[in-house]
Amino acid sequence: MHRYGPSTALLVVDVQNDFADPAGSLYVRGGEQVVERVNAEVEGAVRDRARVVCTQDWHPEHTPHFARDGGAWPVHCVADTWGSALHPALRVPDTITVIRKGANGEDGYSAFTMRDPVTGATVPTALEPLLREAGVTDVVVAGLATDYCVKETALDARRLGFATTVLTDAVAAVDLQPGDGEAALAELRDQGVILARTQPA
Ligand code: VGL
Ligand code: ZN
């Protein structure tokens, strides 16, 4: 387990049915194992008084993010559907903070920033102010998917000056092209993100 403390936040990225359940529309291979690893981390983080924040990919029925509207992805994580719900095996205290991304049709993958699909402007989410107000200096990222939301979240955390760790055995990649997940981890390392495991290989 990672070492947590009051100035650390564990960011649990998009552990939702559409990504983590084999019946989900954008199922990420290995998603179920990620849920178990994340549960252990959440338990440790809560015990050691770290902040825990869960994110949800949260799309309207139509968004340029979806292939049917000109984007890249099958329909997934539509607001208030089974697919957008947190995976039922994810164990988080009900006092948890949840950040929902994309509710107004914004695009982009990071938990910190969204992109207005019309103007291209970058819009911050509530995450950074929330972490700053809590005195957080260190961010630990786990969840789905390595090559999209985990990567962009960790890169933004680093840019914003947080000491940033990605838990490489508590993430899984879409791998549209084989190797995308590995390439994402290499880029993260190049950008000063620490890669760590929750348990020995
Ligand atoms: C994600 C693809 C599309 C993710 C979200 O959570 O990584 N990937 N939307
Ligand atoms: Zn999405």
CSV table of C-alpha atoms and ligand atoms in Angstrom, one decimal:
chain,number,residue,atom,x,y,z
A,1,MET,CA,0.0,0.0,0.0
A,2,HIS,CA,1.1,3.6,-0.6
A,3,ARG,CA,1.9,5.7,2.4
A,4,TYR,CA,-0.8,8.2,3.0
A,5,GLY,CA,-1.1,11.2,5.3
A,6,PRO,CA,-3.3,14.3,5.8
A,7,SER,CA,-1.5,16.2,3.0
A,8,THR,CA,-2.1,13.4,0.5
A,9,ALA,CA,-5.1,12.9,-1.7
A,10,LEU,CA,-6.0,9.6,-3.4
A,11,LEU,CA,-7.8,10.3,-6.7
A,12,VAL,CA,-9.9,7.3,-7.8
A,13,VAL,CA,-10.5,7.9,-11.4
A,14,ASP,CA,-13.7,6.7,-13.2
A,15,VAL,CA,-14.2,3.4,-11.6
A,16,GLN,CA,-17.6,3.1,-13.2
A,17,ASN,CA,-19.6,0.3,-14.7
A,18,ASP,CA,-19.0,1.2,-18.3
A,19,PHE,CA,-15.2,0.9,-17.8
A,20,ALA,CA,-14.9,-1.6,-15.0
A,21,ASP,CA,-17.7,-4.1,-15.7
A,22,PRO,CA,-17.3,-6.6,-18.6
A,23,ALA,CA,-20.8,-5.7,-19.7
A,24,GLY,CA,-19.8,-2.0,-19.9
A,25,SER,CA,-19.8,-0.2,-23.2
A,26,LEU,CA,-16.1,0.8,-22.9
A,27,TYR,CA,-14.9,-2.1,-20.7
A,28,VAL,CA,-11.2,-1.8,-19.9
A,29,ARG,CA,-9.6,-5.2,-19.6
A,30,GLY,CA,-8.4,-5.8,-16.0
A,31,GLY,CA,-11.0,-3.3,-14.7
A,32,GLU,CA,-12.3,-5.7,-12.0
A,33,GLN,CA,-8.8,-6.2,-10.6
A,34,VAL,CA,-8.4,-2.5,-10.4
A,35,VAL,CA,-11.5,-2.2,-8.2
A,36,GLU,CA,-10.0,-4.6,-5.7
A,37,ARG,CA,-6.7,-2.8,-5.5
A,38,VAL,CA,-8.4,0.6,-5.3
A,39,ASN,CA,-10.5,-0.7,-2.4
A,40,ALA,CA,-7.4,-1.6,-0.4
A,41,GLU,CA,-5.9,1.8,-1.1
A,42,VAL,CA,-9.0,3.7,-0.1
A,43,GLU,CA,-9.1,1.7,3.2
A,44,GLY,CA,-5.5,2.7,3.9
A,45,ALA,CA,-6.0,6.3,2.8
A,46,VAL,CA,-9.0,6.7,5.0
A,47,ARG,CA,-7.2,5.2,8.0
A,48,ASP,CA,-4.2,7.5,7.5
A,49,ARG,CA,-6.4,10.6,7.2
A,50,ALA,CA,-5.8,11.3,3.5
A,51,ARG,CA,-8.4,12.9,1.3
A,52,VAL,CA,-10.2,10.5,-1.1
A,53,VAL,CA,-11.8,11.9,-4.2
A,54,CYS,CA,-13.7,9.8,-6.8
A,55,THR,CA,-14.3,11.1,-10.3
A,56,GLN,CA,-17.0,10.1,-12.7
A,57,ASP,CA,-17.0,10.5,-16.4
A,58,TRP,CA,-20.4,12.1,-16.8
A,59,HIS,CA,-21.8,12.7,-20.3
A,60,PRO,CA,-25.0,14.0,-21.7
A,61,GLU,CA,-26.8,11.8,-24.3
A,62,HIS,CA,-25.2,13.7,-27.1
A,63,THR,CA,-21.7,15.1,-27.0
A,64,PRO,CA,-18.9,15.5,-29.6
A,65,HIS,CA,-17.1,13.0,-27.3
A,66,PHE,CA,-19.2,10.2,-28.8
A,67,ALA,CA,-18.7,8.6,-32.2
A,68,ARG,CA,-22.3,9.1,-33.1
A,69,ASP,CA,-21.8,12.8,-32.7
A,70,GLY,CA,-18.5,13.0,-34.5
A,71,GLY,CA,-16.1,12.0,-31.7
A,72,ALA,CA,-14.0,8.9,-30.9
A,73,TRP,CA,-16.0,6.8,-28.4
A,74,PRO,CA,-18.9,4.5,-28.1
A,75,VAL,CA,-21.7,6.0,-26.0
A,76,HIS,CA,-20.6,5.6,-22.3
A,77,CYS,CA,-21.1,7.1,-18.9
A,78,VAL,CA,-24.3,8.9,-19.7
A,79,ALA,CA,-25.4,10.8,-16.6
A,80,ASP,CA,-27.6,8.9,-14.2
A,81,THR,CA,-27.5,5.6,-16.0
A,82,TRP,CA,-26.1,2.2,-14.9
A,83,GLY,CA,-23.0,2.8,-17.0
A,84,SER,CA,-22.0,6.0,-15.2
A,85,ALA,CA,-22.6,4.6,-11.7
A,86,LEU,CA,-19.6,3.8,-9.6
A,87,HIS,CA,-18.8,0.1,-9.8
A,88,PRO,CA,-20.8,-1.7,-7.0
A,89,ALA,CA,-17.7,-3.5,-5.7
A,90,LEU,CA,-16.0,-0.1,-5.1
A,91,ARG,CA,-16.0,0.5,-1.4
A,92,VAL,CA,-15.9,4.1,-0.5
A,93,PRO,CA,-17.2,5.9,2.5
A,94,ASP,CA,-20.4,7.8,1.7
A,95,THR,CA,-18.7,11.0,2.9
A,96,ILE,CA,-16.5,10.8,-0.1
A,97,THR,CA,-16.1,13.8,-2.5
A,98,VAL,CA,-17.2,13.0,-6.1
A,99,ILE,CA,-16.2,15.1,-9.1
A,100,ARG,CA,-18.3,14.6,-12.2
A,101,LYS,CA,-16.7,15.6,-15.5
A,102,GLY,CA,-18.5,16.5,-18.7
A,103,ALA,CA,-22.0,17.3,-17.4
A,104,ASN,CA,-22.3,20.2,-19.8
A,105,GLY,CA,-20.9,18.3,-22.7
A,106,GLU,CA,-17.3,19.3,-22.0
A,107,ASP,CA,-14.7,17.1,-23.5
A,108,GLY,CA,-11.3,16.1,-22.2
A,109,TYR,CA,-10.1,13.5,-19.8
A,110,SER,CA,-8.5,15.2,-16.8
A,111,ALA,CA,-10.2,15.4,-13.4
A,112,PHE,CA,-8.8,19.0,-13.1
A,113,THR,CA,-9.8,20.5,-16.4
A,114,MET,CA,-12.4,20.1,-19.1
A,115,ARG,CA,-12.5,21.4,-22.6
A,116,ASP,CA,-15.5,23.2,-24.0
A,117,PRO,CA,-16.2,21.3,-27.2
A,118,VAL,CA,-17.4,24.4,-29.1
A,119,THR,CA,-14.9,27.1,-28.1
A,120,GLY,CA,-12.1,24.8,-27.1
A,121,ALA,CA,-11.6,26.8,-23.9
A,122,THR,CA,-10.2,24.9,-20.9
A,123,VAL,CA,-12.5,25.0,-17.9
A,124,PRO,CA,-11.3,24.0,-14.4
A,125,THR,CA,-13.3,21.5,-12.3
A,126,ALA,CA,-13.7,22.0,-8.5
A,127,LEU,CA,-10.8,19.6,-7.8
A,128,GLU,CA,-7.8,21.9,-7.5
A,129,PRO,CA,-9.5,24.5,-5.2
A,130,LEU,CA,-10.8,21.6,-3.1
A,131,LEU,CA,-7.3,20.1,-2.7
A,132,ARG,CA,-5.7,23.4,-2.0
A,133,GLU,CA,-8.2,24.3,0.7
A,134,ALA,CA,-7.5,20.9,2.3
A,135,GLY,CA,-3.8,21.6,2.3
A,136,VAL,CA,-3.0,18.7,-0.1
A,137,THR,CA,0.5,18.7,-1.5
A,138,ASP,CA,0.7,15.1,-2.8
A,139,VAL,CA,-1.7,13.3,-5.2
A,140,VAL,CA,-1.9,9.6,-5.7
A,141,VAL,CA,-3.8,8.4,-8.8
A,142,ALA,CA,-5.5,5.1,-9.5
A,143,GLY,CA,-8.4,3.9,-11.6
A,144,LEU,CA,-9.4,3.9,-15.3
A,145,ALA,CA,-8.1,4.4,-17.9
A,146,THR,CA,-4.3,4.6,-17.9
A,147,ASP,CA,-4.0,6.0,-21.4
A,148,TYR,CA,-6.8,8.7,-21.0
A,149,CYS,CA,-8.3,9.9,-17.8
A,150,VAL,CA,-5.5,8.6,-15.5
A,151,LYS,CA,-2.8,10.0,-17.7
A,152,GLU,CA,-4.4,13.4,-18.2
A,153,THR,CA,-5.3,13.7,-14.5
A,154,ALA,CA,-1.7,12.9,-13.4
A,155,LEU,CA,-0.2,15.3,-16.0
A,156,ASP,CA,-2.4,18.1,-14.8
A,157,ALA,CA,-1.6,17.3,-11.1
A,158,ARG,CA,2.1,17.5,-12.0
A,159,ARG,CA,1.7,20.8,-13.9
A,160,LEU,CA,-0.2,22.2,-10.9
A,161,GLY,CA,2.8,21.4,-8.7
A,162,PHE,CA,1.5,18.5,-6.8
A,163,ALA,CA,3.9,15.7,-6.0
A,164,THR,CA,2.2,13.0,-8.1
A,165,THR,CA,2.2,9.2,-8.0
A,166,VAL,CA,0.4,6.8,-10.3
A,167,LEU,CA,-0.2,3.3,-8.9
A,168,THR,CA,0.7,1.1,-11.9
A,169,ASP,CA,-1.0,-2.0,-10.6
A,170,ALA,CA,-4.2,-0.2,-9.7
A,171,VAL,CA,-4.8,1.2,-13.2
A,172,ALA,CA,-5.7,-0.4,-16.6
A,173,ALA,CA,-5.5,0.8,-20.2
A,174,VAL,CA,-8.0,1.0,-23.1
A,175,ASP,CA,-5.1,0.2,-25.4
A,176,LEU,CA,-6.9,1.2,-28.6
A,177,GLN,CA,-3.4,0.6,-30.1
A,178,PRO,CA,-1.4,-2.1,-28.3
A,179,GLY,CA,1.2,-0.4,-26.0
A,180,ASP,CA,-0.8,2.8,-25.4
A,181,GLY,CA,-0.9,2.1,-21.7
A,182,GLU,CA,2.8,1.5,-21.5
A,183,ALA,CA,3.5,4.7,-23.5
A,184,ALA,CA,1.3,6.7,-21.2
A,185,LEU,CA,3.2,5.5,-18.2
A,186,ALA,CA,6.5,6.3,-19.9
A,187,GLU,CA,5.3,9.8,-20.7
A,188,LEU,CA,4.2,10.3,-17.1
A,189,ARG,CA,7.6,9.2,-15.8
A,190,ASP,CA,9.2,11.7,-18.2
A,191,GLN,CA,7.1,14.5,-16.8
A,192,GLY,CA,8.1,13.8,-13.2
A,193,VAL,CA,5.3,11.6,-12.1
A,194,ILE,CA,6.3,8.8,-9.7
A,195,LEU,CA,5.3,5.3,-10.8
A,196,ALA,CA,4.7,3.0,-7.8
A,197,ARG,CA,3.0,-0.3,-7.1
A,198,THR,CA,0.5,-1.1,-4.4
A,199,GLN,CA,2.1,-4.5,-3.9
A,200,PRO,CA,5.2,-6.3,-5.1
A,201,ALA,CA,5.0,-7.7,-8.7
B,1,VGL,C1,-12.2,7.8,-20.5
B,1,VGL,C2,-12.3,7.4,-22.8
B,1,VGL,C3,-13.5,8.2,-22.8
B,1,VGL,C4,-11.5,7.5,-19.2
B,1,VGL,C5,-13.3,8.6,-20.6
B,1,VGL,O1,-12.1,7.5,-18.2
B,1,VGL,O2,-10.2,7.2,-19.3
B,1,VGL,N1,-11.7,7.2,-21.6
B,1,VGL,N2,-13.9,8.8,-21.7
B,2,ZN,ZN,-15.9,9.8,-21.6
